[in-house]
mmCIF file of C-alpha atoms in Angstrom:
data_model
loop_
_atom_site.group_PDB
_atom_site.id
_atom_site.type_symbol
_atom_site.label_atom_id
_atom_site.label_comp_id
_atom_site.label_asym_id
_atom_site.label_seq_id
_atom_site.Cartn_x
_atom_site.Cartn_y
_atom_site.Cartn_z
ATOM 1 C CA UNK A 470 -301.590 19.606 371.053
ATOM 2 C CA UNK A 471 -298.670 21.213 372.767
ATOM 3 C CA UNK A 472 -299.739 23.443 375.416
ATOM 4 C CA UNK A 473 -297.882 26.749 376.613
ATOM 5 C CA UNK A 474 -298.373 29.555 378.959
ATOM 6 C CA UNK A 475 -297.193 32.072 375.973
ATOM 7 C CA UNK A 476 -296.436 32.233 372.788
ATOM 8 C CA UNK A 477 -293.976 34.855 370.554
ATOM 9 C CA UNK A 478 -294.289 34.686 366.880
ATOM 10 C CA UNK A 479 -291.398 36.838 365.696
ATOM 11 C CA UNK A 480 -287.751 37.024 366.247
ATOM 12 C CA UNK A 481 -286.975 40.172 365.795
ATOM 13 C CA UNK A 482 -285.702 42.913 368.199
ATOM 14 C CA UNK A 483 -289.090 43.141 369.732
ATOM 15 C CA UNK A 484 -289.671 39.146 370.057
ATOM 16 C CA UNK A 485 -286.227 38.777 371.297
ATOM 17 C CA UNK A 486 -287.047 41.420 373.859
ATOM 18 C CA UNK A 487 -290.253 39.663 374.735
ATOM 19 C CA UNK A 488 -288.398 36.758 375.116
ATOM 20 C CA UNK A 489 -285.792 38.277 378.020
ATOM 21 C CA UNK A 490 -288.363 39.789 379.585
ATOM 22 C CA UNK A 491 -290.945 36.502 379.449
ATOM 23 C CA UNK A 492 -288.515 34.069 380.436
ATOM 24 C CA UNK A 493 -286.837 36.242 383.578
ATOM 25 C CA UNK A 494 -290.704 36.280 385.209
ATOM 26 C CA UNK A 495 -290.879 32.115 384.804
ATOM 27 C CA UNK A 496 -293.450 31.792 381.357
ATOM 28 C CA UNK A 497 -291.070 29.593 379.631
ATOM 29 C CA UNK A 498 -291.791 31.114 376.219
ATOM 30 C CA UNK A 499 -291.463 29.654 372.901
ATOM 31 C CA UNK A 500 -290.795 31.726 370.133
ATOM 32 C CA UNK A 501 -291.747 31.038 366.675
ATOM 33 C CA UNK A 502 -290.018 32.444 363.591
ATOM 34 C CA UNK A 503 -290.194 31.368 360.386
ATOM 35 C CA UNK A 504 -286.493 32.270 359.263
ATOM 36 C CA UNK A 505 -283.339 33.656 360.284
ATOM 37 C CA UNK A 506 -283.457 35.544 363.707
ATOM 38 C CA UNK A 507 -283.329 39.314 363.543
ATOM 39 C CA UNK A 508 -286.087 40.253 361.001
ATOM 40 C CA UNK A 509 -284.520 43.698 358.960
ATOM 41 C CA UNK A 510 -282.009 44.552 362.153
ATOM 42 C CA UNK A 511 -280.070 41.526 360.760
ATOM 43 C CA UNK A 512 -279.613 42.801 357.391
ATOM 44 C CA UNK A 513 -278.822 46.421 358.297
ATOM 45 C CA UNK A 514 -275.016 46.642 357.936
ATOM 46 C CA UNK A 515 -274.573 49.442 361.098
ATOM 47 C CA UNK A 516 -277.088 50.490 363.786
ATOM 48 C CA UNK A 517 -276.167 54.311 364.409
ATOM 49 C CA UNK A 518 -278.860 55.377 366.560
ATOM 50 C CA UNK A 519 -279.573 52.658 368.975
ATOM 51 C CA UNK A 520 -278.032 53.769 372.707
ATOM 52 C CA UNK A 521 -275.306 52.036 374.119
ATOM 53 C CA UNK A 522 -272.752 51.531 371.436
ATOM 54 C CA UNK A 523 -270.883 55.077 370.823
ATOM 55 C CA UNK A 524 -269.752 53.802 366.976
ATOM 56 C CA UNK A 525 -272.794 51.931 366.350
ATOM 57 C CA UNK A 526 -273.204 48.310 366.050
ATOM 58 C CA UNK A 527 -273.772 45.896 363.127
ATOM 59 C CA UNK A 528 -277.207 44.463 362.729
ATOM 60 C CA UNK A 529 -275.859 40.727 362.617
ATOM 61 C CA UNK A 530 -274.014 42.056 366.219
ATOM 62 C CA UNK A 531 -276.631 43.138 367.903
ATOM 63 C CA UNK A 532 -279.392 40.295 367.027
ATOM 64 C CA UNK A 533 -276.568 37.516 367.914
ATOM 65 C CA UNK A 534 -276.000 39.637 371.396
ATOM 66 C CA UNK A 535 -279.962 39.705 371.957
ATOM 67 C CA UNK A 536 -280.096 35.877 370.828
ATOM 68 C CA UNK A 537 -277.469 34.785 373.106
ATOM 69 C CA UNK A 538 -278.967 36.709 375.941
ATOM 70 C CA UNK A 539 -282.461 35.461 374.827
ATOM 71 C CA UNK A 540 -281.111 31.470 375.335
ATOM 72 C CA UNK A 541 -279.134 32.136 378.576
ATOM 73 C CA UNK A 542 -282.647 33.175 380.372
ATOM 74 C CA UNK A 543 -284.278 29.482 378.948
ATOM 75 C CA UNK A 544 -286.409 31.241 375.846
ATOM 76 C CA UNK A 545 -286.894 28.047 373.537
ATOM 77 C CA UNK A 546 -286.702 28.728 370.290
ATOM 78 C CA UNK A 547 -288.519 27.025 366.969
ATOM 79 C CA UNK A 548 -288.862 27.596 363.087
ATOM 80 C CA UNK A 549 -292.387 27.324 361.382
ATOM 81 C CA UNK A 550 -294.577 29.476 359.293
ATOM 82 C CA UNK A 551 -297.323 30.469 361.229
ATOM 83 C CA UNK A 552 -300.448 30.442 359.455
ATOM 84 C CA UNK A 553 -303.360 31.473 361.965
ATOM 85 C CA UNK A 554 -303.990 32.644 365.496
ATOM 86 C CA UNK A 555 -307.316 31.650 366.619
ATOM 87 C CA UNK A 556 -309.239 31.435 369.411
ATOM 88 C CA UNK A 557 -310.193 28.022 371.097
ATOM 89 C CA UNK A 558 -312.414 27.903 374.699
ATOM 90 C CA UNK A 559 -310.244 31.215 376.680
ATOM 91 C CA UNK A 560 -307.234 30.245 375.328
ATOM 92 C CA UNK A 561 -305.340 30.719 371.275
ATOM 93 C CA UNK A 562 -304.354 28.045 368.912
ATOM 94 C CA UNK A 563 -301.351 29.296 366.727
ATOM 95 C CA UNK A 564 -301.058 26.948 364.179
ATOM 96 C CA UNK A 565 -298.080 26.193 361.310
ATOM 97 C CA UNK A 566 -296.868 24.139 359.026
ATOM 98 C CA UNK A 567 -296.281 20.969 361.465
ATOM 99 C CA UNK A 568 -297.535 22.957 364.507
ATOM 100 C CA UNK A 569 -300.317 22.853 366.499
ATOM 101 C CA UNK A 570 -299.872 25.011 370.157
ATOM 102 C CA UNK A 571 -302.382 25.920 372.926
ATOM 103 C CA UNK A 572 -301.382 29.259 374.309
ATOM 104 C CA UNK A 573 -302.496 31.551 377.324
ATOM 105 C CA UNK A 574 -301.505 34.483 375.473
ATOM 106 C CA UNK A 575 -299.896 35.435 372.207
ATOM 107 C CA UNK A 576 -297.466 38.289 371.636
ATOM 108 C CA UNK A 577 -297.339 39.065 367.524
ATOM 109 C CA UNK A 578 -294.202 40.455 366.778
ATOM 110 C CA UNK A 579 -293.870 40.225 362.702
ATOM 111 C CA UNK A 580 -292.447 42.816 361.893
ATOM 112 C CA UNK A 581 -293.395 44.645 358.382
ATOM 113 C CA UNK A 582 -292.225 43.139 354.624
ATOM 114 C CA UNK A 583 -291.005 45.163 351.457
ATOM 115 C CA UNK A 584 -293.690 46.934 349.401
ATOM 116 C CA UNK A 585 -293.423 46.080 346.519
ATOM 117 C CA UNK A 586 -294.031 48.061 342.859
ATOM 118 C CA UNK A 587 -296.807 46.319 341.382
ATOM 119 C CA UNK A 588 -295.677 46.409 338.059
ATOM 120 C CA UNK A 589 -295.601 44.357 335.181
ATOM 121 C CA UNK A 590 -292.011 41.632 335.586
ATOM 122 C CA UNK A 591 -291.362 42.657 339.271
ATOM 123 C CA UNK A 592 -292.856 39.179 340.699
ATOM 124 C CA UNK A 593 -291.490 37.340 337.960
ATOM 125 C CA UNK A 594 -287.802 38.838 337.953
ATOM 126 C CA UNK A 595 -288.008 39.004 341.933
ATOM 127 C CA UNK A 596 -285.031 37.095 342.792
ATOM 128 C CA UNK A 597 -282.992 37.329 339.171
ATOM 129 C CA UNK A 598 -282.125 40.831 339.831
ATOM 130 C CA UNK A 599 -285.631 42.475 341.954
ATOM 131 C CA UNK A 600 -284.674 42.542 345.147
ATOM 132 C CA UNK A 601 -286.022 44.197 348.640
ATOM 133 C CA UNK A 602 -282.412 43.876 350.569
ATOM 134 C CA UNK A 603 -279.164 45.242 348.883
ATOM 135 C CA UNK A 604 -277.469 44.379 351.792
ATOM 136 C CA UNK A 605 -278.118 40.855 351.448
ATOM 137 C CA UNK A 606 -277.689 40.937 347.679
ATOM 138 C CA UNK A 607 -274.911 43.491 346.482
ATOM 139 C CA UNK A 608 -272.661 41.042 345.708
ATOM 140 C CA UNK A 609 -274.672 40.295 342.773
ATOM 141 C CA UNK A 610 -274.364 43.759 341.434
ATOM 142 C CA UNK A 611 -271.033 44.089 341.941
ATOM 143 C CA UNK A 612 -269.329 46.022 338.492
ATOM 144 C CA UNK A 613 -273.243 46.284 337.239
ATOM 145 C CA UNK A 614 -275.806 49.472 336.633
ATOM 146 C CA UNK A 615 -278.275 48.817 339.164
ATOM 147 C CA UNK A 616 -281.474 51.053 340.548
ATOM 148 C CA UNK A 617 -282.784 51.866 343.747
ATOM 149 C CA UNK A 618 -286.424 52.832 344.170
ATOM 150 C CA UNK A 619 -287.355 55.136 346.788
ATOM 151 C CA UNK A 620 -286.379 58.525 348.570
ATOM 152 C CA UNK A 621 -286.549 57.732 351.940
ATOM 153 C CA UNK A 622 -283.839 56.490 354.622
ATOM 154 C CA UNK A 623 -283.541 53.067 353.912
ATOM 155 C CA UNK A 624 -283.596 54.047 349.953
ATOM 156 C CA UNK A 625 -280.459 56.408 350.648
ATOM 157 C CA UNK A 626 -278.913 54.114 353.098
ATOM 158 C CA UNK A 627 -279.269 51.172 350.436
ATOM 159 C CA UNK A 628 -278.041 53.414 347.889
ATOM 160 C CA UNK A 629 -274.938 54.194 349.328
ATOM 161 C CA UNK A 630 -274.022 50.680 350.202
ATOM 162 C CA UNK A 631 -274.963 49.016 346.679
ATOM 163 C CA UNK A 632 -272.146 52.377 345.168
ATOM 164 C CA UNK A 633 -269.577 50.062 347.130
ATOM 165 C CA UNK A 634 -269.958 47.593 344.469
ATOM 166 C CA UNK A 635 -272.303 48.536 341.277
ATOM 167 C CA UNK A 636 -270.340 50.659 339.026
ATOM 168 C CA UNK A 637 -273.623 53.022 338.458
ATOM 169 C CA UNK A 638 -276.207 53.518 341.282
ATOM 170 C CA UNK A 639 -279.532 55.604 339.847
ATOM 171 C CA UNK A 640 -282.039 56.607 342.247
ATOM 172 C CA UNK A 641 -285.585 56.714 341.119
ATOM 173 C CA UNK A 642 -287.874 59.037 343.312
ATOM 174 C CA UNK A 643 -291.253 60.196 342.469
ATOM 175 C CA UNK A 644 -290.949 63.632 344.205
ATOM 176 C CA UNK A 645 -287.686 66.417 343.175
ATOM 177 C CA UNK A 646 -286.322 66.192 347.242
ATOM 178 C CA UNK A 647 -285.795 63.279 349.160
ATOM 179 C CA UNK A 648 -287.479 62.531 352.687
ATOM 180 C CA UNK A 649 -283.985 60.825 353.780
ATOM 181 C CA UNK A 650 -282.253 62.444 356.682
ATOM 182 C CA UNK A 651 -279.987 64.965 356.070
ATOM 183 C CA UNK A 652 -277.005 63.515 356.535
ATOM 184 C CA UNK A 653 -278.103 60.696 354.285
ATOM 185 C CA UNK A 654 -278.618 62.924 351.776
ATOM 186 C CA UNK A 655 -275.793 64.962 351.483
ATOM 187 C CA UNK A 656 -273.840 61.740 351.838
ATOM 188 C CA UNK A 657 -275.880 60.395 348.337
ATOM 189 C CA UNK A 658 -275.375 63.457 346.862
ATOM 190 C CA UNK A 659 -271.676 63.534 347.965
ATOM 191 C CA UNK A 660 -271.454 59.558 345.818
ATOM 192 C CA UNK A 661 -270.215 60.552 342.692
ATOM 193 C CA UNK A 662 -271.661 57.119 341.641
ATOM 194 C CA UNK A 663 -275.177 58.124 342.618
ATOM 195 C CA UNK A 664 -277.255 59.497 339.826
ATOM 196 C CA UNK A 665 -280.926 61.267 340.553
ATOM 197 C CA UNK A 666 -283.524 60.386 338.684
ATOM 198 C CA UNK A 667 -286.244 62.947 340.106
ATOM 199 C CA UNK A 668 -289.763 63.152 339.523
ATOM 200 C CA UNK A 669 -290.168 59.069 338.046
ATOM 201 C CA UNK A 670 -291.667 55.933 338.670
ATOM 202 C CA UNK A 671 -290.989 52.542 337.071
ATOM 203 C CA UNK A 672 -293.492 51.185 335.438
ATOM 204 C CA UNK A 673 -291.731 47.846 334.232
ATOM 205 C CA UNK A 674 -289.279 46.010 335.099
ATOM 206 C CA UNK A 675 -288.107 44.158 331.729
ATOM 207 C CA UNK A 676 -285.733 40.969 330.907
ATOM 208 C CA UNK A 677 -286.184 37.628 330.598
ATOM 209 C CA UNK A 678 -283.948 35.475 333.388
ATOM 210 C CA UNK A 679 -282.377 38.469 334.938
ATOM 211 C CA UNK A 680 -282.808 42.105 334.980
ATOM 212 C CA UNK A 681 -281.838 43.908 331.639
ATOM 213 C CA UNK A 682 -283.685 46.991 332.220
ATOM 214 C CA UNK A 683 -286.172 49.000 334.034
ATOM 215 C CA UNK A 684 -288.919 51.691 332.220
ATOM 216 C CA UNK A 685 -289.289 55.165 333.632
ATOM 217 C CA UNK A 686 -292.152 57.468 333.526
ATOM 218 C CA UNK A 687 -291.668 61.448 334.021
ATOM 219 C CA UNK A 688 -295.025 62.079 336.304
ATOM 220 C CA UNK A 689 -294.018 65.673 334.998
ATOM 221 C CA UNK A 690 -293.596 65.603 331.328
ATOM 222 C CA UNK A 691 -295.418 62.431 330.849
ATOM 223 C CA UNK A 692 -292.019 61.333 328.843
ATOM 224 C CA UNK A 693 -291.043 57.481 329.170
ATOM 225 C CA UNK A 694 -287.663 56.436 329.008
ATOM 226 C CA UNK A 695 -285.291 52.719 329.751
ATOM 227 C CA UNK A 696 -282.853 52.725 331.545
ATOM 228 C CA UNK A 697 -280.448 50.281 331.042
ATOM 229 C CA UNK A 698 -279.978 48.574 334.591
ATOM 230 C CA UNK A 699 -278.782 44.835 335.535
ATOM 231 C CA UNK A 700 -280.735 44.920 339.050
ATOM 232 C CA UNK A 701 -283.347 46.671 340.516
ATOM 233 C CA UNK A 702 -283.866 47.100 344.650
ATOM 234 C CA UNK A 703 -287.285 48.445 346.139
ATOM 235 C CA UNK A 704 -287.660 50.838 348.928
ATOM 236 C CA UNK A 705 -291.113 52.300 349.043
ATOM 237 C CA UNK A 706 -292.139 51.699 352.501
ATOM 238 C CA UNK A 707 -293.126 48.288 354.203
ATOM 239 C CA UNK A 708 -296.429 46.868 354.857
ATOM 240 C CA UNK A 709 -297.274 44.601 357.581
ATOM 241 C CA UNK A 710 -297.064 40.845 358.155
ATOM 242 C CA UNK A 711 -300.367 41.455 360.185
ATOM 243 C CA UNK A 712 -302.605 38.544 358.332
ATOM 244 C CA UNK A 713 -301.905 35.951 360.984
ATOM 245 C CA UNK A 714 -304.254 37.786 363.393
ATOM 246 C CA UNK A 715 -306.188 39.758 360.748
ATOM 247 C CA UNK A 716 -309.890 38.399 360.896
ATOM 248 C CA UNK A 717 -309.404 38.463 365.208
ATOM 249 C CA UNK A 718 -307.606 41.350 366.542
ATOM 250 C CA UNK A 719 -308.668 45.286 364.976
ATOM 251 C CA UNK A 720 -306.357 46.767 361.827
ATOM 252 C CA UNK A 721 -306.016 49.985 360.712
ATOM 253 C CA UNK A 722 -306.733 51.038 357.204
ATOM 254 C CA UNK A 723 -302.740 49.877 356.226
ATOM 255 C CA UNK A 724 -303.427 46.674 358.370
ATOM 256 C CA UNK A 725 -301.105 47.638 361.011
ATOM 257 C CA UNK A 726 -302.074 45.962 364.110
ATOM 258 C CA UNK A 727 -304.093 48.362 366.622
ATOM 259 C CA UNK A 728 -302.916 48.850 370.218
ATOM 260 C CA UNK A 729 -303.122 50.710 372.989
ATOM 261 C CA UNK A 730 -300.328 52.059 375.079
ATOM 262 C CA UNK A 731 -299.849 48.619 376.952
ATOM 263 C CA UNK A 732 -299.467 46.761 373.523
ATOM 264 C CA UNK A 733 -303.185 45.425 373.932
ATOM 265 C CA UNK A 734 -305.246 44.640 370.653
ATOM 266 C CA UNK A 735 -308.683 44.639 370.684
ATOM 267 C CA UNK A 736 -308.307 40.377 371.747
ATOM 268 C CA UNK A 737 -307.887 40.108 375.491
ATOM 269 C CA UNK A 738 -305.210 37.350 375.065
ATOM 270 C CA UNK A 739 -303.116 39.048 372.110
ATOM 271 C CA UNK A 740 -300.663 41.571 372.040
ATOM 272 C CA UNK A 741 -298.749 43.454 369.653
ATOM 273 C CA UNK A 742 -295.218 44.531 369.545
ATOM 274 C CA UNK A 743 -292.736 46.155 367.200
ATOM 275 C CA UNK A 744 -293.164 47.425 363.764
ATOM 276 C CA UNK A 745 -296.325 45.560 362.581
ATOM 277 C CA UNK A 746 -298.435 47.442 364.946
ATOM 278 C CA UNK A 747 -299.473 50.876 364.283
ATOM 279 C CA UNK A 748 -297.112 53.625 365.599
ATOM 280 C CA UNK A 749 -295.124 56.993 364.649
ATOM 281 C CA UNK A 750 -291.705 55.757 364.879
ATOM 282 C CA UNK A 751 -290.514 52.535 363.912
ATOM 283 C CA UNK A 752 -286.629 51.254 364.384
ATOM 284 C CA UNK A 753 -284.794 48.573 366.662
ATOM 285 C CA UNK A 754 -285.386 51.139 370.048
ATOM 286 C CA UNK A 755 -289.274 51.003 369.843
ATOM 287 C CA UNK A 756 -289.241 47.859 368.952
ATOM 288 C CA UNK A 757 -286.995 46.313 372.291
ATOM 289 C CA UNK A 758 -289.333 49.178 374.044
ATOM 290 C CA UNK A 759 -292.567 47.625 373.225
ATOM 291 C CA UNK A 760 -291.236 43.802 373.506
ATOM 292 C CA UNK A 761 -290.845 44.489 376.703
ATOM 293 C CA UNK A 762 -293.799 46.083 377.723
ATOM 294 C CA UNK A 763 -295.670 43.287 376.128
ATOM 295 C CA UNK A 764 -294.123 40.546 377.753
ATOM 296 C CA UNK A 765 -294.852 42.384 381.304
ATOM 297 C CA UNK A 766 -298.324 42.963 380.185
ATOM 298 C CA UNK A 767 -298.890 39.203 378.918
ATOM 299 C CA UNK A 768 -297.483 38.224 382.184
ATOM 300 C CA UNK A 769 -300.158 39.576 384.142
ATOM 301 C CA UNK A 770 -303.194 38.303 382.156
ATOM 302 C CA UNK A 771 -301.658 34.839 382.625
ATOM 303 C CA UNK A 772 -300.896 35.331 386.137
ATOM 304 C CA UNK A 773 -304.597 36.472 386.855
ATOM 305 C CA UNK A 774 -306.396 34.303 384.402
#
């Protein structure tokens, strides 16, 4: 079994961070993801809030910058699925798929996936038109109807990229107002491709090797109606990739990962950082914030162990 003073399972802007800041004080972490580097960041088409870059940045930008940075202080780097964190004598296992690895500490940095619907053809049509990233996937809807789910910021920001390409954009939201950012809103409602559809939910997604349609309950009238859509893209919140730690460290009722202000979970060797734990804000600036403060953290329980 491969031993190692730390482990980061995560590449994200948190595990990135935790990276730096692990590999500057001499741990030699590895970090573990299980796809491309960057988590969401990578597949959000312009940062405008995070400090430093005056006209924002693109996601793909700023990951690469944090990667390069990452490999030019010695963090090593792996791919694998990690299954489990568990304890063995005072130390973790984290265990994969073709990985075994003794660690002094653990920092889970996971991140959060797409919610999905739960209705009837979304898991089977995921893929053939259901997706969770119109960034990734617009180029599949390009001259096609297509509907976004949600009325939040990444709804409205998804909704305005996808009217770049779809010829008809409708925006199904449960409530009559969205909870997107103001600007973000008047920007949708600027889209003359946009249409509202207020006050809805889907309650199936319908077709047999793609997308041909998505039906539409009125939580006000009770009315049900199809609309006629080639692709459908979910944004009703995230939940979090928490499970690899679930049965050691404490959850809340959501299963976001409890910590406290140091990024400690209720295991003396794990810590938390970035979106999968619980916390009021979550974007790339908390994230790099709490990778950092976790990697100084894990630093001294290894260097007084």
């Amino acid at each position: 079994m491969e031993e190692r003073s730390i482990v980061i399972v995560g590449g994200g802007p948190a595990g990135l961070t935790a990276g730096i800041y692990a590999a500057r004080v001499g741990l030699r972490p590895l970090l573990i993801e299980r796809g491309a580097l960057g988590g969401k960041v990578r597949f959000t088409e312009r940062l405008e809030n995070f400090p430093g870059f005056s006209m924002g940045v693109e996601g793909h930008r700023l990951i690469a910058e944090m990667e390069g940075q990452a490999r030019r202080f010695g963090v090593e780097f792996t791919t694998a699925d990690i299954f489990e964190v568990k304890p063995i004598d005072e130390h973790l296992e984290v265990v994969g798929n073709g990985l075994r690895i003794r660690a002094e500490a653990v920092i889970v940095a996971t991140g959060t996936g797409p919610r999905p619907l739960g209705v009837p053809g979304e898991e089977r049509l995921r893929g053939k038109g259901v997706s969770y990233c119109a960034l990734s996937d617009a180029s599949l809807f390009r001259h096609r109807e297509v509907a976004v789910v949600g009325g939040g910021d990444s709804a409205v920001k998804e909704a305005l990229f996808l009217a770049r390409y779809a010829d008809r954009v409708y925006v199904i939201h449960r409530r009559d107002t969205l909870r997107a950012a103001q600007v973000l809103q008047e920007a949708a409602m600027a889209e003359p491709k946009i249409t509202f559809v207020w006050d809805s939910v889907v309650t199936e997604v319908l077709g047999s090797d793609w997308v041909e349609g998505v039906k539409v309950k009125n939580l006000k009238t009770g009315e049900e109606d199809c609309l006629e859509v080639s692709g459908l893209v979910v944004f009703i919140g995230n939940q979090p990739n928490s499970g690899l730690v679930g049965q050691i460290v404490e959850l809340d009722p959501h299963g976001f990962i409890l910590t406290n202000e140091e990024m400690r979970t209720s295991h003396p060797r794990i810590l938390a950082a970035g979106d999968v734990r619980r916390k009021r804000l979550r974007d790339a600036v908390t994230a790099v914030a709490d990778g950092a403060l976790a990697a100084t953290v894990a630093h001294g329980i290894i260097r007084h162990r």
